[in-house]
Amino acid sequence: MADVSPDIARIRSRLLAWYDAHARTLPWRAGPGAAPTEPYRVWLSEVMLQQTTVPHATPYFQAFTQRWPTVSDLAAAPDAEVMAAWAGLGYYARARNLLACARAVAGDHRGVFPDTEAGLLALPGVGAYTAAAVAAIAFGRAANVVDGNVERVMARLFAVETPVPAARPELRRLASRFVTESRPGDWAQALMDLGATVCRPKSPLCGPCPVAEDCAGRAGGGPERYPVKAKKADRPQRRGIAWVLFDGQGRVAVETRPDKGLLGGMLGLPTSDWTTEDPLDAPPVAADWREAGAVAHVFTHFGLSLTVRTASGAAPDGRRWMAIEAARAALPTVFAKALDRAVSDMLPI
């Protein structure tokens, strides 16, 4: 880390003034200086944004809040409906945690979110970041809210040479130096906006940056090299088989996946296990199966090559028929890809 002692008060003042003038307009956000946003909307948006972008999450947020306008409405929703609405946001364990948290708030807290970081952290599925974000943004608590954008800003301000993820405790400590009782929600969102729109991962816009003159990374001539990244391990690759069975009347056989595990509780197509070895070729029903090619999909921790096999016949036990278009809309992306591959191979159905 560079030997710098930035003026904390000056950075706060300049960044908050910049935020007042340039804050993004987001459907889950109150404007600078406005009364805090309703906690349900803050919590829901933060959960959705953990592994996706604002443009991608926005229509999901709008759909969820229109369909389930309060946390109690969401808590009362059937699991399958929430899982289907979540499809496309990735990391489906978060959808299960979303329901668990909503039901805890509705049942144990009478529909009112706890207003402290510790109380929020005690809710199922709520981690340190989400608890801090809701505490600061919805309740005005002086919480240290650190996401990837904040890590990047801190790494550049202080020219932190330790690679991430090892640097994260130090980046959190540095971010905590800026947290005060004054405008904690606006401060958290100002840092997020700076990282998202100015202090970008690539090609940072140092010219309009309100804290450029305090940035050690910029002073060293290479802010884009921060945060320093540890060498990534190669992403493991897995293989599997998807069996796509049609009934000859425009319907496909689907199933509900087990609650636990990847894509748990989601609608799916019958598949083999996804392994690093050759998958077990054990179709769910005897039929004249034929290969229809393969689809590729990338999950957070591995890549998948899914061989698609198609046939027409009776639905296997434990599965049900569903109209192809309805299935395409409800299936997670990896299964929608397999269905599209099968449809193109089987036409006319």
mmCIF file of C-alpha atoms in Angstrom:
data_model
loop_
_atom_site.group_PDB
_atom_site.id
_atom_site.type_symbol
_atom_site.label_atom_id
_atom_site.label_comp_id
_atom_site.label_asym_id
_atom_site.label_seq_id
_atom_site.Cartn_x
_atom_site.Cartn_y
_atom_site.Cartn_z
ATOM 1 C CA MET A 1 0.000 0.000 0.000
ATOM 2 C CA ALA A 2 1.265 3.442 -0.917
ATOM 3 C CA ASP A 3 2.391 5.721 1.922
ATOM 4 C CA VAL A 4 -0.558 8.108 1.756
ATOM 5 C CA SER A 5 -2.775 9.725 4.351
ATOM 6 C CA PRO A 6 -5.806 10.975 2.454
ATOM 7 C CA ASP A 7 -7.995 13.638 3.954
ATOM 8 C CA ILE A 8 -10.990 11.525 5.010
ATOM 9 C CA ALA A 9 -13.287 14.462 5.679
ATOM 10 C CA ARG A 10 -12.447 16.076 2.336
ATOM 11 C CA ILE A 11 -13.071 12.856 0.421
ATOM 12 C CA ARG A 12 -16.427 12.375 2.158
ATOM 13 C CA SER A 13 -17.467 15.951 1.449
ATOM 14 C CA ARG A 14 -16.492 15.846 -2.211
ATOM 15 C CA LEU A 15 -17.997 12.446 -2.880
ATOM 16 C CA LEU A 16 -21.296 13.290 -1.198
ATOM 17 C CA ALA A 17 -21.503 16.547 -3.166
ATOM 18 C CA TRP A 18 -20.871 14.565 -6.355
ATOM 19 C CA TYR A 19 -23.570 12.064 -5.354
ATOM 20 C CA ASP A 20 -26.043 14.862 -4.708
ATOM 21 C CA ALA A 21 -25.515 16.019 -8.290
ATOM 22 C CA HIS A 22 -25.044 12.704 -10.104
ATOM 23 C CA ALA A 23 -26.860 9.934 -8.178
ATOM 24 C CA ARG A 24 -28.329 7.251 -10.385
ATOM 25 C CA THR A 25 -32.115 7.041 -10.485
ATOM 26 C CA LEU A 26 -32.987 3.460 -9.505
ATOM 27 C CA PRO A 27 -36.434 2.006 -8.763
ATOM 28 C CA TRP A 28 -35.408 0.830 -5.286
ATOM 29 C CA ARG A 29 -33.634 4.035 -4.247
ATOM 30 C CA ALA A 30 -34.669 7.281 -2.580
ATOM 31 C CA GLY A 31 -32.876 10.346 -3.900
ATOM 32 C CA PRO A 32 -29.972 12.011 -2.076
ATOM 33 C CA GLY A 33 -31.115 13.467 1.217
ATOM 34 C CA ALA A 34 -34.605 11.948 0.899
ATOM 35 C CA ALA A 35 -36.330 9.805 3.505
ATOM 36 C CA PRO A 36 -34.975 6.237 3.469
ATOM 37 C CA THR A 37 -36.428 3.666 1.107
ATOM 38 C CA GLU A 38 -38.802 1.048 2.533
ATOM 39 C CA PRO A 39 -36.600 -1.790 3.930
ATOM 40 C CA TYR A 40 -38.284 -4.508 1.864
ATOM 41 C CA ARG A 41 -37.294 -2.774 -1.360
ATOM 42 C CA VAL A 42 -33.708 -2.214 -0.198
ATOM 43 C CA TRP A 43 -33.340 -5.829 0.922
ATOM 44 C CA LEU A 44 -34.903 -7.260 -2.252
ATOM 45 C CA SER A 45 -32.728 -5.141 -4.538
ATOM 46 C CA GLU A 46 -29.541 -5.999 -2.678
ATOM 47 C CA VAL A 47 -30.254 -9.728 -2.872
ATOM 48 C CA MET A 48 -30.964 -9.466 -6.603
ATOM 49 C CA LEU A 49 -27.854 -7.398 -7.283
ATOM 50 C CA GLN A 50 -25.412 -9.759 -5.574
ATOM 51 C CA GLN A 51 -24.587 -11.614 -8.777
ATOM 52 C CA THR A 52 -25.961 -9.497 -11.586
ATOM 53 C CA THR A 53 -26.016 -5.973 -12.969
ATOM 54 C CA VAL A 54 -28.442 -3.107 -12.421
ATOM 55 C CA PRO A 55 -29.879 -3.283 -15.983
ATOM 56 C CA HIS A 56 -30.468 -7.031 -15.654
ATOM 57 C CA ALA A 57 -31.913 -6.883 -12.129
ATOM 58 C CA THR A 58 -34.236 -3.906 -12.690
ATOM 59 C CA PRO A 59 -37.068 -5.693 -14.576
ATOM 60 C CA TYR A 60 -36.972 -8.547 -12.052
ATOM 61 C CA PHE A 61 -37.233 -6.073 -9.180
ATOM 62 C CA GLN A 62 -40.157 -4.311 -10.820
ATOM 63 C CA ALA A 63 -41.923 -7.609 -11.522
ATOM 64 C CA PHE A 64 -41.408 -8.869 -7.954
ATOM 65 C CA THR A 65 -42.600 -5.667 -6.288
ATOM 66 C CA GLN A 66 -45.644 -5.466 -8.546
ATOM 67 C CA ARG A 67 -46.572 -9.076 -7.889
ATOM 68 C CA TRP A 68 -45.548 -9.124 -4.200
ATOM 69 C CA PRO A 69 -45.575 -5.502 -2.976
ATOM 70 C CA THR A 70 -44.719 -6.301 0.661
ATOM 71 C CA VAL A 71 -42.481 -8.777 2.412
ATOM 72 C CA SER A 72 -45.600 -10.497 3.796
ATOM 73 C CA ASP A 73 -46.954 -10.915 0.267
ATOM 74 C CA LEU A 74 -43.692 -12.544 -0.775
ATOM 75 C CA ALA A 75 -43.685 -14.750 2.321
ATOM 76 C CA ALA A 76 -47.122 -16.081 1.398
ATOM 77 C CA ALA A 77 -46.191 -16.892 -2.193
ATOM 78 C CA PRO A 78 -45.844 -20.559 -3.247
ATOM 79 C CA ASP A 79 -42.235 -21.663 -3.601
ATOM 80 C CA ALA A 80 -42.698 -22.723 -7.227
ATOM 81 C CA GLU A 81 -44.010 -19.287 -8.253
ATOM 82 C CA VAL A 82 -41.088 -17.472 -6.662
ATOM 83 C CA MET A 83 -38.584 -19.896 -8.179
ATOM 84 C CA ALA A 84 -40.104 -19.414 -11.629
ATOM 85 C CA ALA A 85 -40.025 -15.620 -11.231
ATOM 86 C CA TRP A 86 -36.372 -15.833 -10.171
ATOM 87 C CA ALA A 87 -35.297 -17.825 -13.257
ATOM 88 C CA GLY A 88 -32.524 -15.962 -15.052
ATOM 89 C CA LEU A 89 -31.103 -14.225 -11.980
ATOM 90 C CA GLY A 90 -28.701 -17.078 -11.256
ATOM 91 C CA TYR A 91 -27.584 -18.776 -8.034
ATOM 92 C CA TYR A 92 -30.967 -20.238 -7.141
ATOM 93 C CA ALA A 93 -30.025 -20.883 -3.515
ATOM 94 C CA ARG A 94 -30.535 -17.141 -3.097
ATOM 95 C CA ALA A 95 -34.182 -17.523 -4.121
ATOM 96 C CA ARG A 96 -34.670 -20.149 -1.418
ATOM 97 C CA ASN A 97 -32.936 -17.893 1.095
ATOM 98 C CA LEU A 98 -35.117 -15.005 -0.092
ATOM 99 C CA LEU A 99 -38.257 -16.948 0.815
ATOM 100 C CA ALA A 100 -36.805 -18.130 4.129
ATOM 101 C CA CYS A 101 -35.959 -14.559 5.091
ATOM 102 C CA ALA A 102 -39.327 -13.161 3.986
ATOM 103 C CA ARG A 103 -41.131 -15.805 6.032
ATOM 104 C CA ALA A 104 -38.979 -15.092 9.084
ATOM 105 C CA VAL A 105 -39.741 -11.369 8.843
ATOM 106 C CA ALA A 106 -43.448 -12.007 8.284
ATOM 107 C CA GLY A 107 -43.759 -14.680 10.958
ATOM 108 C CA ASP A 108 -41.248 -13.751 13.653
ATOM 109 C CA HIS A 109 -41.200 -9.963 13.214
ATOM 110 C CA ARG A 110 -44.823 -9.303 12.154
ATOM 111 C CA GLY A 111 -43.759 -8.122 8.721
ATOM 112 C CA VAL A 112 -41.287 -5.507 10.020
ATOM 113 C CA PHE A 113 -37.576 -5.816 9.276
ATOM 114 C CA PRO A 114 -35.195 -5.469 12.248
ATOM 115 C CA ASP A 115 -33.657 -1.987 12.203
ATOM 116 C CA THR A 116 -30.131 -2.867 13.350
ATOM 117 C CA GLU A 117 -27.261 -4.557 11.567
ATOM 118 C CA ALA A 118 -27.146 -7.316 14.207
ATOM 119 C CA GLY A 119 -30.883 -7.927 13.964
ATOM 120 C CA LEU A 120 -30.752 -8.116 10.186
ATOM 121 C CA LEU A 121 -27.755 -10.449 10.283
ATOM 122 C CA ALA A 122 -29.785 -12.864 12.422
ATOM 123 C CA LEU A 123 -32.319 -13.346 9.615
ATOM 124 C CA PRO A 124 -31.929 -16.519 7.499
ATOM 125 C CA GLY A 125 -29.960 -15.979 4.308
ATOM 126 C CA VAL A 126 -28.793 -12.463 5.238
ATOM 127 C CA GLY A 127 -25.019 -12.065 5.146
ATOM 128 C CA ALA A 128 -22.747 -9.307 6.380
ATOM 129 C CA TYR A 129 -22.982 -7.196 3.222
ATOM 130 C CA THR A 130 -26.777 -7.305 2.931
ATOM 131 C CA ALA A 131 -27.243 -6.599 6.648
ATOM 132 C CA ALA A 132 -24.941 -3.582 6.431
ATOM 133 C CA ALA A 133 -26.582 -2.277 3.256
ATOM 134 C CA VAL A 134 -30.132 -2.489 4.630
ATOM 135 C CA ALA A 135 -29.059 -1.025 7.980
ATOM 136 C CA ALA A 136 -27.377 1.956 6.312
ATOM 137 C CA ILE A 137 -29.745 2.636 3.414
ATOM 138 C CA ALA A 138 -33.111 1.784 4.972
ATOM 139 C CA PHE A 139 -32.457 2.711 8.608
ATOM 140 C CA GLY A 140 -29.665 5.285 8.547
ATOM 141 C CA ARG A 141 -27.281 3.176 10.634
ATOM 142 C CA ALA A 142 -23.552 3.834 10.464
ATOM 143 C CA ALA A 143 -22.738 0.487 8.836
ATOM 144 C CA ASN A 144 -19.689 -0.344 6.731
ATOM 145 C CA VAL A 145 -21.193 -1.371 3.365
ATOM 146 C CA VAL A 146 -18.540 -3.019 1.188
ATOM 147 C CA ASP A 147 -19.327 -4.562 -2.191
ATOM 148 C CA GLY A 148 -17.089 -5.055 -5.234
ATOM 149 C CA ASN A 149 -17.430 -1.421 -6.252
ATOM 150 C CA VAL A 150 -16.343 -0.214 -2.806
ATOM 151 C CA GLU A 151 -13.430 -2.650 -2.756
ATOM 152 C CA ARG A 152 -12.231 -1.265 -6.088
ATOM 153 C CA VAL A 153 -12.488 2.355 -4.923
ATOM 154 C CA MET A 154 -10.556 1.599 -1.726
ATOM 155 C CA ALA A 155 -7.906 -0.416 -3.545
ATOM 156 C CA ARG A 156 -7.280 2.519 -5.880
ATOM 157 C CA LEU A 157 -7.493 5.289 -3.291
ATOM 158 C CA PHE A 158 -4.843 3.556 -1.189
ATOM 159 C CA ALA A 159 -2.973 1.659 -3.965
ATOM 160 C CA VAL A 160 -3.360 -1.640 -2.105
ATOM 161 C CA GLU A 161 -0.842 -4.109 -3.535
ATOM 162 C CA THR A 162 -2.139 -7.255 -1.821
ATOM 163 C CA PRO A 163 -4.152 -9.311 -4.323
ATOM 164 C CA VAL A 164 -7.819 -10.023 -3.718
ATOM 165 C CA PRO A 165 -9.294 -12.005 -2.104
ATOM 166 C CA ALA A 166 -6.501 -11.829 0.503
ATOM 167 C CA ALA A 167 -6.789 -8.023 0.514
ATOM 168 C CA ARG A 168 -10.472 -7.954 1.475
ATOM 169 C CA PRO A 169 -10.038 -7.559 5.261
ATOM 170 C CA GLU A 170 -7.701 -4.604 4.640
ATOM 171 C CA LEU A 171 -10.111 -3.063 2.124
ATOM 172 C CA ARG A 172 -12.942 -3.366 4.641
ATOM 173 C CA ARG A 173 -10.805 -1.697 7.297
ATOM 174 C CA LEU A 174 -9.966 1.152 4.942
ATOM 175 C CA ALA A 175 -13.636 1.606 4.001
ATOM 176 C CA SER A 176 -14.599 1.729 7.687
ATOM 177 C CA ARG A 177 -12.506 4.889 8.132
ATOM 178 C CA PHE A 178 -15.081 6.815 6.086
ATOM 179 C CA VAL A 179 -18.207 5.585 7.929
ATOM 180 C CA THR A 180 -19.894 8.125 10.217
ATOM 181 C CA GLU A 181 -23.346 8.805 11.621
ATOM 182 C CA SER A 182 -23.826 11.505 8.965
ATOM 183 C CA ARG A 183 -25.751 10.333 5.873
ATOM 184 C CA PRO A 184 -24.655 6.674 6.079
ATOM 185 C CA GLY A 185 -27.137 5.516 3.419
ATOM 186 C CA ASP A 186 -26.142 8.243 0.978
ATOM 187 C CA TRP A 187 -22.468 7.537 1.668
ATOM 188 C CA ALA A 188 -22.861 3.824 0.904
ATOM 189 C CA GLN A 189 -24.730 4.549 -2.314
ATOM 190 C CA ALA A 190 -22.286 7.289 -3.329
ATOM 191 C CA LEU A 191 -19.393 4.832 -3.122
ATOM 192 C CA MET A 192 -21.380 2.265 -5.109
ATOM 193 C CA ASP A 193 -22.237 4.826 -7.787
ATOM 194 C CA LEU A 194 -18.654 6.039 -8.020
ATOM 195 C CA GLY A 195 -17.435 2.488 -8.565
ATOM 196 C CA ALA A 196 -20.176 1.659 -11.056
ATOM 197 C CA THR A 197 -20.004 4.785 -13.228
ATOM 198 C CA VAL A 198 -16.600 6.470 -12.770
ATOM 199 C CA CYS A 199 -14.111 4.220 -10.987
ATOM 200 C CA ARG A 200 -14.974 1.428 -13.391
ATOM 201 C CA PRO A 201 -13.163 -1.933 -13.543
ATOM 202 C CA LYS A 202 -11.708 -1.026 -16.933
ATOM 203 C CA SER A 203 -10.891 2.435 -18.276
ATOM 204 C CA PRO A 204 -11.643 4.396 -15.087
ATOM 205 C CA LEU A 205 -12.807 7.963 -15.739
ATOM 206 C CA CYS A 206 -10.309 9.796 -13.569
ATOM 207 C CA GLY A 207 -11.051 13.190 -15.175
ATOM 208 C CA PRO A 208 -14.534 13.682 -13.668
ATOM 209 C CA CYS A 209 -13.753 11.714 -10.484
ATOM 210 C CA PRO A 210 -14.487 13.911 -7.451
ATOM 211 C CA VAL A 211 -11.699 12.325 -5.390
ATOM 212 C CA ALA A 212 -9.043 11.941 -8.098
ATOM 213 C CA GLU A 213 -6.506 14.172 -6.398
ATOM 214 C CA ASP A 214 -6.602 11.967 -3.297
ATOM 215 C CA CYS A 215 -6.165 8.713 -5.242
ATOM 216 C CA ALA A 216 -2.814 6.976 -4.752
ATOM 217 C CA GLY A 217 -3.524 4.631 -7.638
ATOM 218 C CA ARG A 218 -3.954 7.558 -10.011
ATOM 219 C CA ALA A 219 -0.878 9.295 -8.585
ATOM 220 C CA GLY A 220 1.127 6.167 -9.412
ATOM 221 C CA GLY A 221 -0.054 6.325 -13.034
ATOM 222 C CA GLY A 222 -1.972 3.042 -13.172
ATOM 223 C CA PRO A 223 -5.285 3.060 -11.294
ATOM 224 C CA GLU A 224 -6.733 0.349 -13.535
ATOM 225 C CA ARG A 225 -4.302 -2.228 -12.108
ATOM 226 C CA TYR A 226 -6.146 -2.087 -8.778
ATOM 227 C CA PRO A 227 -7.473 -4.119 -7.163
ATOM 228 C CA VAL A 228 -4.635 -6.515 -7.868
ATOM 229 C CA LYS A 229 -6.094 -9.875 -8.887
ATOM 230 C CA ALA A 230 -4.751 -13.254 -7.843
ATOM 231 C CA LYS A 231 -4.311 -15.678 -10.724
ATOM 232 C CA LYS A 232 -7.582 -17.480 -11.372
ATOM 233 C CA ALA A 233 -7.725 -21.237 -11.296
ATOM 234 C CA ASP A 234 -9.105 -22.864 -14.419
ATOM 235 C CA ARG A 235 -12.885 -23.314 -14.222
ATOM 236 C CA PRO A 236 -13.731 -27.029 -13.814
ATOM 237 C CA GLN A 237 -15.743 -28.593 -16.629
ATOM 238 C CA ARG A 238 -18.604 -31.043 -16.174
ATOM 239 C CA ARG A 239 -20.707 -33.098 -18.576
ATOM 240 C CA GLY A 240 -24.267 -34.334 -18.498
ATOM 241 C CA ILE A 241 -27.229 -35.513 -20.568
ATOM 242 C CA ALA A 242 -30.630 -33.820 -20.842
ATOM 243 C CA TRP A 243 -33.543 -35.973 -21.989
ATOM 244 C CA VAL A 244 -36.201 -33.891 -23.752
ATOM 245 C CA LEU A 245 -39.410 -35.856 -24.236
ATOM 246 C CA PHE A 246 -42.287 -34.533 -26.366
ATOM 247 C CA ASP A 247 -45.859 -35.829 -26.543
ATOM 248 C CA GLY A 248 -46.496 -34.940 -30.195
ATOM 249 C CA GLN A 249 -49.016 -32.247 -29.153
ATOM 250 C CA GLY A 250 -46.680 -29.334 -28.471
ATOM 251 C CA ARG A 251 -45.831 -30.331 -24.910
ATOM 252 C CA VAL A 252 -42.606 -31.343 -23.169
ATOM 253 C CA ALA A 253 -42.034 -33.446 -20.045
ATOM 254 C CA VAL A 254 -40.723 -31.394 -17.110
ATOM 255 C CA GLU A 255 -39.983 -32.054 -13.456
ATOM 256 C CA THR A 256 -39.439 -30.146 -10.218
ATOM 257 C CA ARG A 257 -35.854 -30.520 -9.057
ATOM 258 C CA PRO A 258 -35.061 -31.523 -5.454
ATOM 259 C CA ASP A 259 -35.090 -28.619 -3.008
ATOM 260 C CA LYS A 260 -31.410 -28.963 -2.159
ATOM 261 C CA GLY A 261 -28.540 -28.622 -4.598
ATOM 262 C CA LEU A 262 -27.930 -26.603 -7.731
ATOM 263 C CA LEU A 263 -31.163 -25.174 -9.217
ATOM 264 C CA GLY A 264 -32.965 -26.643 -6.211
ATOM 265 C CA GLY A 265 -36.735 -26.359 -6.311
ATOM 266 C CA MET A 266 -36.700 -25.071 -9.884
ATOM 267 C CA LEU A 267 -38.507 -26.475 -12.880
ATOM 268 C CA GLY A 268 -36.184 -28.665 -14.936
ATOM 269 C CA LEU A 269 -35.770 -31.285 -17.618
ATOM 270 C CA PRO A 270 -34.788 -34.852 -16.723
ATOM 271 C CA THR A 271 -30.984 -35.058 -16.675
ATOM 272 C CA SER A 272 -28.142 -37.265 -15.636
ATOM 273 C CA ASP A 273 -25.808 -36.177 -12.873
ATOM 274 C CA TRP A 274 -23.320 -33.501 -13.985
ATOM 275 C CA THR A 275 -19.876 -34.976 -13.500
ATOM 276 C CA THR A 276 -16.291 -34.694 -14.675
ATOM 277 C CA GLU A 277 -16.546 -38.268 -15.974
ATOM 278 C CA ASP A 278 -18.745 -39.649 -18.744
ATOM 279 C CA PRO A 279 -22.341 -39.212 -17.505
ATOM 280 C CA LEU A 280 -24.502 -42.253 -16.827
ATOM 281 C CA ASP A 281 -26.676 -42.895 -19.897
ATOM 282 C CA ALA A 282 -29.902 -43.894 -18.128
ATOM 283 C CA PRO A 283 -32.909 -42.222 -19.792
ATOM 284 C CA PRO A 284 -36.003 -41.697 -17.635
ATOM 285 C CA VAL A 285 -38.227 -43.811 -19.901
ATOM 286 C CA ALA A 286 -37.749 -46.312 -22.688
ATOM 287 C CA ALA A 287 -38.112 -44.544 -26.037
ATOM 288 C CA ASP A 288 -36.415 -44.097 -29.384
ATOM 289 C CA TRP A 289 -33.927 -41.499 -28.138
ATOM 290 C CA ARG A 290 -31.708 -39.683 -30.577
ATOM 291 C CA GLU A 291 -28.941 -37.179 -30.049
ATOM 292 C CA ALA A 292 -29.751 -33.555 -30.906
ATOM 293 C CA GLY A 293 -26.377 -31.962 -30.267
ATOM 294 C CA ALA A 294 -25.199 -30.235 -27.119
ATOM 295 C CA VAL A 295 -25.470 -26.922 -25.282
ATOM 296 C CA ALA A 296 -22.891 -25.161 -23.133
ATOM 297 C CA HIS A 297 -23.583 -23.209 -19.961
ATOM 298 C CA VAL A 298 -21.352 -21.518 -17.401
ATOM 299 C CA PHE A 299 -22.250 -21.608 -13.719
ATOM 300 C CA THR A 300 -20.408 -19.656 -11.044
ATOM 301 C CA HIS A 301 -18.025 -22.488 -10.190
ATOM 302 C CA PHE A 302 -17.968 -24.717 -13.268
ATOM 303 C CA GLY A 303 -18.764 -24.966 -16.951
ATOM 304 C CA LEU A 304 -21.261 -27.524 -18.244
ATOM 305 C CA SER A 305 -21.584 -29.311 -21.583
ATOM 306 C CA LEU A 306 -25.028 -30.864 -21.774
ATOM 307 C CA THR A 307 -25.751 -33.447 -24.466
ATOM 308 C CA VAL A 308 -29.381 -33.188 -25.580
ATOM 309 C CA ARG A 309 -31.372 -36.283 -26.466
ATOM 310 C CA THR A 310 -34.934 -36.185 -27.769
ATOM 311 C CA ALA A 311 -37.823 -38.603 -28.190
ATOM 312 C CA SER A 312 -41.605 -38.753 -28.281
ATOM 313 C CA GLY A 313 -43.608 -40.872 -25.889
ATOM 314 C CA ALA A 314 -45.397 -41.072 -22.550
ATOM 315 C CA ALA A 315 -44.324 -38.861 -19.653
ATOM 316 C CA PRO A 316 -42.087 -40.680 -17.169
ATOM 317 C CA ASP A 317 -43.246 -41.162 -13.577
ATOM 318 C CA GLY A 318 -42.803 -38.020 -11.502
ATOM 319 C CA ARG A 319 -42.857 -35.711 -14.521
ATOM 320 C CA ARG A 320 -45.656 -33.757 -16.124
ATOM 321 C CA TRP A 321 -46.484 -32.315 -19.502
ATOM 322 C CA MET A 322 -46.127 -28.592 -20.091
ATOM 323 C CA ALA A 323 -46.689 -26.485 -23.197
ATOM 324 C CA ILE A 324 -43.345 -25.819 -24.869
ATOM 325 C CA GLU A 325 -43.622 -22.012 -24.799
ATOM 326 C CA ALA A 326 -44.693 -22.008 -21.153
ATOM 327 C CA ALA A 327 -41.827 -24.333 -20.284
ATOM 328 C CA ARG A 328 -39.335 -22.168 -22.156
ATOM 329 C CA ALA A 329 -40.427 -19.139 -20.121
ATOM 330 C CA ALA A 330 -40.299 -20.954 -16.767
ATOM 331 C CA LEU A 331 -37.146 -23.051 -17.113
ATOM 332 C CA PRO A 332 -33.746 -21.844 -15.868
ATOM 333 C CA THR A 333 -31.455 -20.742 -18.683
ATOM 334 C CA VAL A 334 -29.492 -23.984 -18.984
ATOM 335 C CA PHE A 335 -32.681 -26.025 -19.489
ATOM 336 C CA ALA A 336 -34.210 -23.434 -21.825
ATOM 337 C CA LYS A 337 -31.089 -23.826 -23.981
ATOM 338 C CA ALA A 338 -31.515 -27.605 -24.013
ATOM 339 C CA LEU A 339 -35.204 -27.285 -24.884
ATOM 340 C CA ASP A 340 -34.446 -24.908 -27.764
ATOM 341 C CA ARG A 341 -31.807 -27.312 -29.048
ATOM 342 C CA ALA A 342 -34.300 -30.197 -28.904
ATOM 343 C CA VAL A 343 -37.118 -28.229 -30.553
ATOM 344 C CA SER A 344 -34.902 -27.229 -33.457
ATOM 345 C CA ASP A 345 -33.924 -30.864 -33.927
ATOM 346 C CA MET A 346 -37.445 -32.295 -33.645
ATOM 347 C CA LEU A 347 -39.404 -29.867 -35.804
ATOM 348 C CA PRO A 348 -42.104 -30.453 -36.823
ATOM 349 C CA ILE A 349 -43.264 -31.768 -33.465
#
